[in-house]
Amino acid sequence: MPRLIQKVLIYATSARGLLVFSEPEFPEIGLQVPGGTMEAGEFPSYSAKREFEEETGLLAEVFRFLGQTEHLKTYKGEERFYRRFYFQTQLWGDLSETWDHIERFPSDGAPPILFRFAWMSPETAQVRLGYDHGELLHRLK
């Protein structure tokens, strides 16, 4: 029986575009949107807010649910069933074009991770995002 992994992914949008990030210390890891693993008993909307703040260092209050997807994948020889909950949040104000932020407590217990954030058009992100992170971009308003 595959292990269930529940994730949230957040499409943060602003006048600059869609928020994406890379991991400069691990260039082999693809471009992503903010998100992460839900904790046991956590509601998806709460998890989206928590993960967004942990990963980006930004605060956001409103998260609009966009949909859910499910995938069966093999990771490091283990079959896993991924359930993803997608949200959108709109950001306002004077936002930097790029910035670095360190996620201090990754869910897998790894050491802190440096994230490099930037903005990208949703059309470009659709082509460049890794790990199927762009699968619900068509639902953005």
C-alpha positions as YAML, in Angstrom:
chain: A
units: angstrom
residues:
- id: 1
  name: MET
  ca: [0.00, 0.00, 0.00]
- id: 2
  name: PRO
  ca: [1.53, 3.36, -1.01]
- id: 3
  name: ARG
  ca: [2.15, 5.91, 1.71]
- id: 4
  name: LEU
  ca: [-0.11, 9.01, 1.56]
- id: 5
  name: ILE
  ca: [1.74, 12.34, 1.41]
- id: 6
  name: GLN
  ca: [-0.46, 15.45, 1.55]
- id: 7
  name: LYS
  ca: [0.97, 18.68, 0.20]
- id: 8
  name: VAL
  ca: [-0.14, 22.26, -0.29]
- id: 9
  name: LEU
  ca: [1.09, 24.46, -3.13]
- id: 10
  name: ILE
  ca: [0.54, 28.20, -3.29]
- id: 11
  name: TYR
  ca: [0.34, 30.35, -6.40]
- id: 12
  name: ALA
  ca: [1.24, 33.77, -4.98]
- id: 13
  name: THR
  ca: [0.50, 36.49, -7.51]
- id: 14
  name: SER
  ca: [1.19, 40.22, -7.61]
- id: 15
  name: ALA
  ca: [1.56, 42.96, -10.19]
- id: 16
  name: ARG
  ca: [5.04, 41.44, -10.80]
- id: 17
  name: GLY
  ca: [3.66, 38.00, -11.75]
- id: 18
  name: LEU
  ca: [3.80, 34.57, -10.11]
- id: 19
  name: LEU
  ca: [6.17, 33.91, -7.20]
- id: 20
  name: VAL
  ca: [8.66, 31.09, -7.86]
- id: 21
  name: PHE
  ca: [11.85, 29.95, -6.17]
- id: 22
  name: SER
  ca: [15.00, 27.97, -6.72]
- id: 23
  name: GLU
  ca: [17.45, 26.39, -4.29]
- id: 24
  name: PRO
  ca: [20.87, 27.90, -5.12]
- id: 25
  name: GLU
  ca: [22.76, 25.34, -3.04]
- id: 26
  name: PHE
  ca: [21.06, 22.51, -4.98]
- id: 27
  name: PRO
  ca: [20.98, 23.56, -8.65]
- id: 28
  name: GLU
  ca: [19.72, 20.12, -9.69]
- id: 29
  name: ILE
  ca: [16.40, 20.84, -7.94]
- id: 30
  name: GLY
  ca: [13.86, 22.35, -10.30]
- id: 31
  name: LEU
  ca: [12.00, 25.64, -10.08]
- id: 32
  name: GLN
  ca: [9.07, 25.52, -7.64]
- id: 33
  name: VAL
  ca: [6.21, 27.50, -6.11]
- id: 34
  name: PRO
  ca: [5.91, 27.86, -2.31]
- id: 35
  name: GLY
  ca: [4.31, 24.95, -0.49]
- id: 36
  name: GLY
  ca: [5.07, 21.91, 1.57]
- id: 37
  name: THR
  ca: [3.91, 18.91, 3.51]
- id: 38
  name: MET
  ca: [0.80, 19.10, 5.65]
- id: 39
  name: GLU
  ca: [1.17, 18.16, 9.29]
- id: 40
  name: ALA
  ca: [-1.05, 15.42, 10.79]
- id: 41
  name: GLY
  ca: [-4.56, 16.73, 11.46]
- id: 42
  name: GLU
  ca: [-3.88, 20.07, 9.75]
- id: 43
  name: PHE
  ca: [-6.51, 21.65, 7.49]
- id: 44
  name: PRO
  ca: [-5.20, 22.42, 3.99]
- id: 45
  name: SER
  ca: [-5.94, 26.17, 4.26]
- id: 46
  name: TYR
  ca: [-4.04, 26.44, 7.56]
- id: 47
  name: SER
  ca: [-1.16, 24.44, 6.11]
- id: 48
  name: ALA
  ca: [-1.04, 26.75, 3.07]
- id: 49
  name: LYS
  ca: [-0.73, 29.84, 5.29]
- id: 50
  name: ARG
  ca: [1.91, 28.23, 7.54]
- id: 51
  name: GLU
  ca: [4.02, 26.86, 4.68]
- id: 52
  name: PHE
  ca: [3.82, 30.12, 2.73]
- id: 53
  name: GLU
  ca: [5.07, 32.16, 5.68]
- id: 54
  name: GLU
  ca: [7.81, 29.64, 6.57]
- id: 55
  name: GLU
  ca: [9.15, 29.43, 3.03]
- id: 56
  name: THR
  ca: [8.85, 33.03, 1.86]
- id: 57
  name: GLY
  ca: [9.05, 35.17, 5.00]
- id: 58
  name: LEU
  ca: [5.94, 37.00, 3.73]
- id: 59
  name: LEU
  ca: [2.55, 37.26, 5.40]
- id: 60
  name: ALA
  ca: [-0.67, 36.59, 3.51]
- id: 61
  name: GLU
  ca: [-4.19, 36.29, 4.88]
- id: 62
  name: VAL
  ca: [-6.46, 35.15, 2.06]
- id: 63
  name: PHE
  ca: [-5.90, 31.83, 0.33]
- id: 64
  name: ARG
  ca: [-8.38, 30.88, -2.41]
- id: 65
  name: PHE
  ca: [-8.71, 27.14, -3.00]
- id: 66
  name: LEU
  ca: [-8.05, 26.25, -6.65]
- id: 67
  name: GLY
  ca: [-8.35, 22.47, -6.60]
- id: 68
  name: GLN
  ca: [-6.80, 19.18, -5.66]
- id: 69
  name: THR
  ca: [-4.79, 16.62, -7.62]
- id: 70
  name: GLU
  ca: [-3.60, 13.11, -6.88]
- id: 71
  name: HIS
  ca: [-0.52, 11.29, -8.19]
- id: 72
  name: LEU
  ca: [1.04, 7.90, -7.60]
- id: 73
  name: LYS
  ca: [4.84, 8.22, -7.83]
- id: 74
  name: THR
  ca: [7.94, 6.32, -6.81]
- id: 75
  name: TYR
  ca: [10.40, 8.24, -4.63]
- id: 76
  name: LYS
  ca: [13.71, 6.65, -3.60]
- id: 77
  name: GLY
  ca: [12.29, 3.20, -4.35]
- id: 78
  name: GLU
  ca: [9.10, 3.76, -2.31]
- id: 79
  name: GLU
  ca: [5.67, 4.03, -3.89]
- id: 80
  name: ARG
  ca: [3.87, 7.15, -2.64]
- id: 81
  name: PHE
  ca: [0.42, 8.57, -3.18]
- id: 82
  name: TYR
  ca: [0.60, 12.37, -3.32]
- id: 83
  name: ARG
  ca: [-2.50, 14.46, -2.67]
- id: 84
  name: ARG
  ca: [-1.95, 18.13, -3.47]
- id: 85
  name: PHE
  ca: [-4.15, 21.06, -2.48]
- id: 86
  name: TYR
  ca: [-3.59, 24.19, -4.59]
- id: 87
  name: PHE
  ca: [-4.26, 27.72, -3.37]
- id: 88
  name: GLN
  ca: [-3.83, 31.25, -4.70]
- id: 89
  name: THR
  ca: [-2.98, 34.31, -2.66]
- id: 90
  name: GLN
  ca: [-2.77, 37.85, -4.00]
- id: 91
  name: LEU
  ca: [0.11, 39.97, -2.68]
- id: 92
  name: TRP
  ca: [0.06, 43.77, -2.60]
- id: 93
  name: GLY
  ca: [2.52, 46.52, -1.88]
- id: 94
  name: ASP
  ca: [6.12, 47.19, -2.73]
- id: 95
  name: LEU
  ca: [7.56, 43.72, -3.22]
- id: 96
  name: SER
  ca: [11.20, 43.08, -4.04]
- id: 97
  name: GLU
  ca: [12.03, 41.79, -7.49]
- id: 98
  name: THR
  ca: [14.12, 38.99, -5.93]
- id: 99
  name: TRP
  ca: [15.12, 37.97, -2.41]
- id: 100
  name: ASP
  ca: [16.62, 35.10, -0.45]
- id: 101
  name: HIS
  ca: [14.95, 33.46, 2.52]
- id: 102
  name: ILE
  ca: [16.03, 30.52, 4.67]
- id: 103
  name: GLU
  ca: [13.50, 27.89, 5.63]
- id: 104
  name: ARG
  ca: [14.72, 27.08, 9.12]
- id: 105
  name: PHE
  ca: [12.81, 23.85, 9.79]
- id: 106
  name: PRO
  ca: [12.22, 21.70, 6.67]
- id: 107
  name: SER
  ca: [9.53, 19.04, 7.19]
- id: 108
  name: ASP
  ca: [11.96, 16.20, 6.45]
- id: 109
  name: GLY
  ca: [14.25, 17.25, 9.32]
- id: 110
  name: ALA
  ca: [17.01, 18.41, 6.98]
- id: 111
  name: PRO
  ca: [19.22, 21.41, 7.83]
- id: 112
  name: PRO
  ca: [17.90, 24.89, 6.92]
- id: 113
  name: ILE
  ca: [17.48, 25.51, 3.17]
- id: 114
  name: LEU
  ca: [18.25, 28.69, 1.23]
- id: 115
  name: PHE
  ca: [15.47, 29.68, -1.18]
- id: 116
  name: ARG
  ca: [15.90, 32.34, -3.89]
- id: 117
  name: PHE
  ca: [12.61, 33.99, -4.86]
- id: 118
  name: ALA
  ca: [11.71, 35.80, -8.07]
- id: 119
  name: TRP
  ca: [8.66, 36.69, -10.15]
- id: 120
  name: MET
  ca: [7.73, 35.14, -13.46]
- id: 121
  name: SER
  ca: [4.79, 35.33, -15.82]
- id: 122
  name: PRO
  ca: [2.37, 32.41, -15.36]
- id: 123
  name: GLU
  ca: [2.93, 31.50, -19.02]
- id: 124
  name: THR
  ca: [6.70, 31.20, -18.54]
- id: 125
  name: ALA
  ca: [6.21, 29.39, -15.22]
- id: 126
  name: GLN
  ca: [3.95, 26.86, -16.93]
- id: 127
  name: VAL
  ca: [6.94, 25.79, -19.04]
- id: 128
  name: ARG
  ca: [9.71, 26.16, -16.42]
- id: 129
  name: LEU
  ca: [8.23, 24.82, -13.17]
- id: 130
  name: GLY
  ca: [9.36, 21.37, -12.08]
- id: 131
  name: TYR
  ca: [7.54, 18.58, -10.26]
- id: 132
  name: ASP
  ca: [4.17, 19.27, -11.95]
- id: 133
  name: HIS
  ca: [3.84, 22.48, -9.91]
- id: 134
  name: GLY
  ca: [2.21, 24.24, -12.86]
- id: 135
  name: GLU
  ca: [-0.63, 21.76, -13.27]
- id: 136
  name: LEU
  ca: [-3.36, 24.15, -12.01]
- id: 137
  name: LEU
  ca: [-1.95, 27.47, -13.24]
- id: 138
  name: HIS
  ca: [-4.79, 27.61, -15.76]
- id: 139
  name: ARG
  ca: [-7.17, 28.21, -12.83]
- id: 140
  name: LEU
  ca: [-5.59, 31.54, -11.85]
- id: 141
  name: LYS
  ca: [-7.78, 34.63, -12.19]
...
